[in-house]
Short mmCIF file of C-alpha atoms in Angstrom, two decimals:
data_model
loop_
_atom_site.label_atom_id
_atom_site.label_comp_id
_atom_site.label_asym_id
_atom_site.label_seq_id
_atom_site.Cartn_x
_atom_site.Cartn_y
_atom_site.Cartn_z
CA UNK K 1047 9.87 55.51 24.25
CA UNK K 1048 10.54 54.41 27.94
CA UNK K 1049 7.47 52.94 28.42
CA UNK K 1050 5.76 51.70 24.64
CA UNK K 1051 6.75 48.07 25.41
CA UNK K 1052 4.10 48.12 28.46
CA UNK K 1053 0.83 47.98 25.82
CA UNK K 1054 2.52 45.99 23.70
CA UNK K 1055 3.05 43.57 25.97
CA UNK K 1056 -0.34 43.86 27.18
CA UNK K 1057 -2.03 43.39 24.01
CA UNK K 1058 0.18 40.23 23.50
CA UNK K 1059 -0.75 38.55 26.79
CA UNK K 1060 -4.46 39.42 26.05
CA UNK K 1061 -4.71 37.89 22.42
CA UNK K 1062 -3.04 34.65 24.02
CA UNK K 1063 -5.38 34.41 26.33
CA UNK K 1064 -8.09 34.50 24.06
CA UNK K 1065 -6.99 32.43 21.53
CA UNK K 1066 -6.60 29.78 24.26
CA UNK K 1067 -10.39 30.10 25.30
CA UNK K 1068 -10.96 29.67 21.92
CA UNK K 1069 -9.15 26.39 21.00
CA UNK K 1070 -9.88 24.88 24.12
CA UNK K 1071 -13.18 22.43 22.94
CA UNK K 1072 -13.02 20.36 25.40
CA UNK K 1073 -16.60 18.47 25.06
CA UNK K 1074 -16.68 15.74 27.67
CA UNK K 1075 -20.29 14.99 26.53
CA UNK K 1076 -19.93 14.59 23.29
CA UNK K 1077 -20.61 10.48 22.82
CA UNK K 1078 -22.01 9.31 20.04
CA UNK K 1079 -25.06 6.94 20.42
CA UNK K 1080 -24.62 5.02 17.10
CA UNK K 1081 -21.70 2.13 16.17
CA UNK K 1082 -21.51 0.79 13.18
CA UNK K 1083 -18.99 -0.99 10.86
CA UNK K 1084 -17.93 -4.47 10.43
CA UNK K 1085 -16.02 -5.81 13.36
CA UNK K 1086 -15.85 -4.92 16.88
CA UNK K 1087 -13.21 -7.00 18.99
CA UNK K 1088 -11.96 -7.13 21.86
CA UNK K 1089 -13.03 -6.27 25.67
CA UNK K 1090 -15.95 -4.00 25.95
CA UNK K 1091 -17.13 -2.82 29.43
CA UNK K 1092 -18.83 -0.22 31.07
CA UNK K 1093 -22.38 0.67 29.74
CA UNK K 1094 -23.46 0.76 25.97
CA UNK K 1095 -26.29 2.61 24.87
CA UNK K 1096 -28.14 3.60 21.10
CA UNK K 1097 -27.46 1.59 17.78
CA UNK K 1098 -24.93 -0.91 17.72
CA UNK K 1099 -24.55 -2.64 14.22
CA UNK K 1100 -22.09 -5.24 12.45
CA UNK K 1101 -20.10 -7.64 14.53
CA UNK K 1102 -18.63 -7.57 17.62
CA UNK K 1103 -16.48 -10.13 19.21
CA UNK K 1104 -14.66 -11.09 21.93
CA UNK K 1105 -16.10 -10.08 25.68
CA UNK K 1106 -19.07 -7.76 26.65
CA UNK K 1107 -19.82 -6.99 30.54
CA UNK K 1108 -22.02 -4.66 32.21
CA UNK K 1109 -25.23 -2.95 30.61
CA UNK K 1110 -26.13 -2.92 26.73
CA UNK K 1111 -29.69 -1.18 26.05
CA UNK K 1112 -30.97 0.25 22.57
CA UNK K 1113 -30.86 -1.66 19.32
CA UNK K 1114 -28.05 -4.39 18.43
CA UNK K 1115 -28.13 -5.82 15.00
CA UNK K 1116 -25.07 -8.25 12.99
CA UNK K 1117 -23.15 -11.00 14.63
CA UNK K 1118 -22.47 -11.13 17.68
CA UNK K 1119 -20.31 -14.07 19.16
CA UNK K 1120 -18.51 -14.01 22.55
CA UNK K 1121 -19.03 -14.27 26.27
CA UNK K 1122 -21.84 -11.24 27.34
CA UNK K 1123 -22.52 -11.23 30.94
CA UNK K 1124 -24.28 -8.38 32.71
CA UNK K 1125 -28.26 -6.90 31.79
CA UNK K 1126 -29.46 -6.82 27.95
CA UNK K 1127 -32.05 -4.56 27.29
CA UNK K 1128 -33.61 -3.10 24.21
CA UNK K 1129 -34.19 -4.76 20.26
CA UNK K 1130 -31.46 -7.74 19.24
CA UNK K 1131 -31.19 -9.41 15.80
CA UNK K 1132 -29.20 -11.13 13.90
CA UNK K 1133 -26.52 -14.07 15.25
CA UNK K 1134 -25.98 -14.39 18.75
CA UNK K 1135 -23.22 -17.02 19.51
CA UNK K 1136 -21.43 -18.11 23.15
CA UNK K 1137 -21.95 -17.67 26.67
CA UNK K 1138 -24.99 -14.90 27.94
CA UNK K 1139 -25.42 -14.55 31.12
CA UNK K 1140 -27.79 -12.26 33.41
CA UNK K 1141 -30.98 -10.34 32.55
CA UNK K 1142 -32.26 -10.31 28.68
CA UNK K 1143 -35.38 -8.26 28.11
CA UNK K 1144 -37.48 -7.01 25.25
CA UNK K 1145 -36.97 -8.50 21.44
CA UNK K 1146 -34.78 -11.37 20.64
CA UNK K 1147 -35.11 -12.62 16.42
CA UNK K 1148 -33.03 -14.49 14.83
CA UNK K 1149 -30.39 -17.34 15.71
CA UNK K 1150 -29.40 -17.73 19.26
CA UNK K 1151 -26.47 -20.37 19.76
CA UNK K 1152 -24.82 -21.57 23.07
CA UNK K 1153 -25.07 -21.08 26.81
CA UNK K 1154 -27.98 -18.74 28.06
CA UNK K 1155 -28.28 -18.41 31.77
CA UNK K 1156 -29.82 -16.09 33.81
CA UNK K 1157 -33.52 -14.11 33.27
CA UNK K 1158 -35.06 -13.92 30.41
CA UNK K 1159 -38.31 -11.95 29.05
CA UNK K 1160 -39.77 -10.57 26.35
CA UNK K 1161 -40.63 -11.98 22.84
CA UNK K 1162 -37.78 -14.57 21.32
CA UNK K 1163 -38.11 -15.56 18.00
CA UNK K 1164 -36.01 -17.11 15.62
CA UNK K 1165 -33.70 -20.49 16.59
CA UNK K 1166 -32.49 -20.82 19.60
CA UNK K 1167 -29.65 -23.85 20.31
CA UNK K 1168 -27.86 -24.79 23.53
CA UNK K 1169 -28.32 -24.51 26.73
CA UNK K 1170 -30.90 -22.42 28.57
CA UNK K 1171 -31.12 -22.07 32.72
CA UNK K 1172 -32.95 -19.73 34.74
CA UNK K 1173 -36.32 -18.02 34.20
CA UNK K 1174 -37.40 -17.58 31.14
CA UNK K 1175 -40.99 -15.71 30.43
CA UNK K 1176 -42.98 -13.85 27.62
CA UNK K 1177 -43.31 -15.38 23.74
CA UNK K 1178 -41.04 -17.89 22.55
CA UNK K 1179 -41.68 -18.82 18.93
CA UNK K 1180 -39.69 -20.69 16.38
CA UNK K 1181 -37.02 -23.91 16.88
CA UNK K 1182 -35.66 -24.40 19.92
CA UNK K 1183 -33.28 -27.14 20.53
CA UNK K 1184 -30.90 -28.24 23.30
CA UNK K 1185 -31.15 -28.03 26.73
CA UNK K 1186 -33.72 -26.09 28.47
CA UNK K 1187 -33.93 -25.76 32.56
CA UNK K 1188 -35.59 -23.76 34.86
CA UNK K 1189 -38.74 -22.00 34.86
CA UNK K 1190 -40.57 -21.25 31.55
CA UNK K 1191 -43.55 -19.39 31.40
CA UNK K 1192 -46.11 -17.72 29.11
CA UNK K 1193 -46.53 -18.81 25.32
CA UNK K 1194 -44.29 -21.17 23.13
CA UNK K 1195 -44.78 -21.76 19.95
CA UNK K 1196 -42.82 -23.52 17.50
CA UNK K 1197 -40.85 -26.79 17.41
CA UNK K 1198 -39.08 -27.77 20.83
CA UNK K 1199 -36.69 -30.60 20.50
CA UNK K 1200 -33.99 -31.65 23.46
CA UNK K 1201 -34.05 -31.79 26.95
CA UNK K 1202 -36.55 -30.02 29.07
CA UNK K 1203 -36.70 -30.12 32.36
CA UNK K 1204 -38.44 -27.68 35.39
CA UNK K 1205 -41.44 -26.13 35.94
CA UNK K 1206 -43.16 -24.95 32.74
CA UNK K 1207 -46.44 -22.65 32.84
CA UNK K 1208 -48.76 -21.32 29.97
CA UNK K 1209 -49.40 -22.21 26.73
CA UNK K 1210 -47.19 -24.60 24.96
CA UNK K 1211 -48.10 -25.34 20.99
CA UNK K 1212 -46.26 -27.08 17.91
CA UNK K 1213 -44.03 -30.13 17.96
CA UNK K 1214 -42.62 -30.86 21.10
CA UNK K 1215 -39.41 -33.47 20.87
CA UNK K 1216 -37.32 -35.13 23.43
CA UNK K 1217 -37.13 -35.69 27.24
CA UNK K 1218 -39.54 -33.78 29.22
CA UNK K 1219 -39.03 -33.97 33.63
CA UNK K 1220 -40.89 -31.50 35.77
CA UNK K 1221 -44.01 -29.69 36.36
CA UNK K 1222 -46.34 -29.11 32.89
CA UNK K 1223 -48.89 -26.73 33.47
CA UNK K 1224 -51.07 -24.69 31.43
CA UNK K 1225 -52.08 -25.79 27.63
CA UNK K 1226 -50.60 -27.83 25.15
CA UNK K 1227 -51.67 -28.48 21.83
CA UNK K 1228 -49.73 -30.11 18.75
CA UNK K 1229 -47.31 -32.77 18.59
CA UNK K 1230 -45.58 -34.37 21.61
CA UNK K 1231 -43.21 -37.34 21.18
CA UNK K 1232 -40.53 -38.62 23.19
CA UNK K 1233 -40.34 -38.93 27.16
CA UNK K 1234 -42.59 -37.29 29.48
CA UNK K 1235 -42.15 -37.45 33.24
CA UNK K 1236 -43.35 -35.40 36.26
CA UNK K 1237 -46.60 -34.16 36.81
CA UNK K 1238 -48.69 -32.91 33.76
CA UNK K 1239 -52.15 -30.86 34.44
CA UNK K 1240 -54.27 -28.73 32.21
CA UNK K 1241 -55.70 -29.24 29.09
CA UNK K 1242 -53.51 -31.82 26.63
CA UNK K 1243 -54.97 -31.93 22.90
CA UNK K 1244 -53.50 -32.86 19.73
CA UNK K 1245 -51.00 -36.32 19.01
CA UNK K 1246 -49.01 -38.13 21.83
CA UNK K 1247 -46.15 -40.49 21.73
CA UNK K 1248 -43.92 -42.09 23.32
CA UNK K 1249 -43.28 -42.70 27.17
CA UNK K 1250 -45.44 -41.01 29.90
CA UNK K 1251 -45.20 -41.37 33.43
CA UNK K 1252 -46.16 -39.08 36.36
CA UNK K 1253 -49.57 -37.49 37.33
CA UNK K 1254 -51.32 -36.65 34.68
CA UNK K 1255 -54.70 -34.13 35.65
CA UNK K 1256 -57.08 -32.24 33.30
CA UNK K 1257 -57.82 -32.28 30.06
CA UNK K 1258 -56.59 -35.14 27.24
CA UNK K 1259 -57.71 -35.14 24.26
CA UNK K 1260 -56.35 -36.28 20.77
CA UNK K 1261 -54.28 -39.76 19.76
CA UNK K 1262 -51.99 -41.18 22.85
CA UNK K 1263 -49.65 -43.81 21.75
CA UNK K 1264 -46.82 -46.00 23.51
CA UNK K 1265 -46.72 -46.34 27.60
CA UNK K 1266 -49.04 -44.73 29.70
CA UNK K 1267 -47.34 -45.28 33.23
CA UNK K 1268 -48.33 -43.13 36.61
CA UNK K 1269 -51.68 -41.72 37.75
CA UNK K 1270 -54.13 -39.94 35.42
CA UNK K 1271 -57.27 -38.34 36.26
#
């Protein structure tokens, strides 16, 4: 009897010990790839990856890649990569790449590529590159290259490369090169070279080299060969 409370004891200290191995689920790697619900506010930062759905609000930095669907409205600065539909309102900044549908409103600056579709309003700067189709209005600045089709209404103004067809709207200043077909009313200025074909309107001045073909109305001013 001097010495019974020595197993016991033992025993006691082992079955703690493994009940605490047991409970202790402590999964650091366990992040879940999809969001969904209805509203998202706040401050997000850091990086966001997989299925983001419903509508998030307030102010997104650093790296978002995978598939973002719903409403999104906000300031978003940092890289976008992946799928994104739905309503995109506010300030986005930095690289965008791979599918953009739906509406796009407000201030887009920065690098964009990929196919956008859909209507985009505001203000664009920087490079943008790939398919555009659908209305775009507002703003646009910097260097746009590779197909747009669609109505284009605003303010254009930079160096724009590669095939441009639809209406085309507005004030146009800087270098036009490539193809355009379709529509084109309003004020063009800067130098214009490629093939032109379709109906033109409006005010034209600059260098004008290439191809014109179709109806030209209202002032032909500049150089044209």
């Amino acid at each position: 009897m001097k010495k019974t409370w020595l197993p016991l004891l033992t025993g006691a200290l082992l079955c703690s010990s493994l009940a605490f191995t047991a409970c202790d689920d402590d999964d650091d790697d366990n992040t879940p790839s999809t969001t969904s619900g209805s509203t998202t506010s706040g401050t997000t930062s850091g990086t966001t990856s997989g299925t983001t759905s419903g509508s998030t609000s307030g102010s997104t930095t650093s790296s978002t890649s995978g598939t973002t669907s719903g409403t999104t409205s906000g300031s978003t600065t940092s890289s976008t990569s992946g799928t994104t539909s739905g309503t995109t309102s506010g300030s986005t900044s930095g690289s965008t790449t791979g599918t953009t549908s739906g509406t796009t409103s407000g201030s887009t600056t920065g690098t964009t590529s990929g196919t956008t579709s859909g209507t985009t309003s505001g203000s664009t700067t920087g490079t943008t590159s790939g398919t555009t189709s659908g209305s775009t209005t507002g703003t646009t600045s910097g260097t746009t290259s590779g197909s747009t089709t669609g109505t284009t209404s605003g303010t254009t103004s930079g160096s724009t490369t590669g095939t441009t067809s639809g209406t085309t709207s507005g004030s146009t200043t800087g270098t036009t090169s490539g193809t355009t077909s379709g529509s084109t009313t309003g004020t063009t200025s800067g130098t214009t070279s490629g093939s032109t074909t379709g109906t033109t309107s409006g005010t034209t001045s600059g260098s004008t080299t290439g191809t014109t073909s179709g109806t030209t109305s209202g002032s032909t001013g500049g150089s044209t060969t």
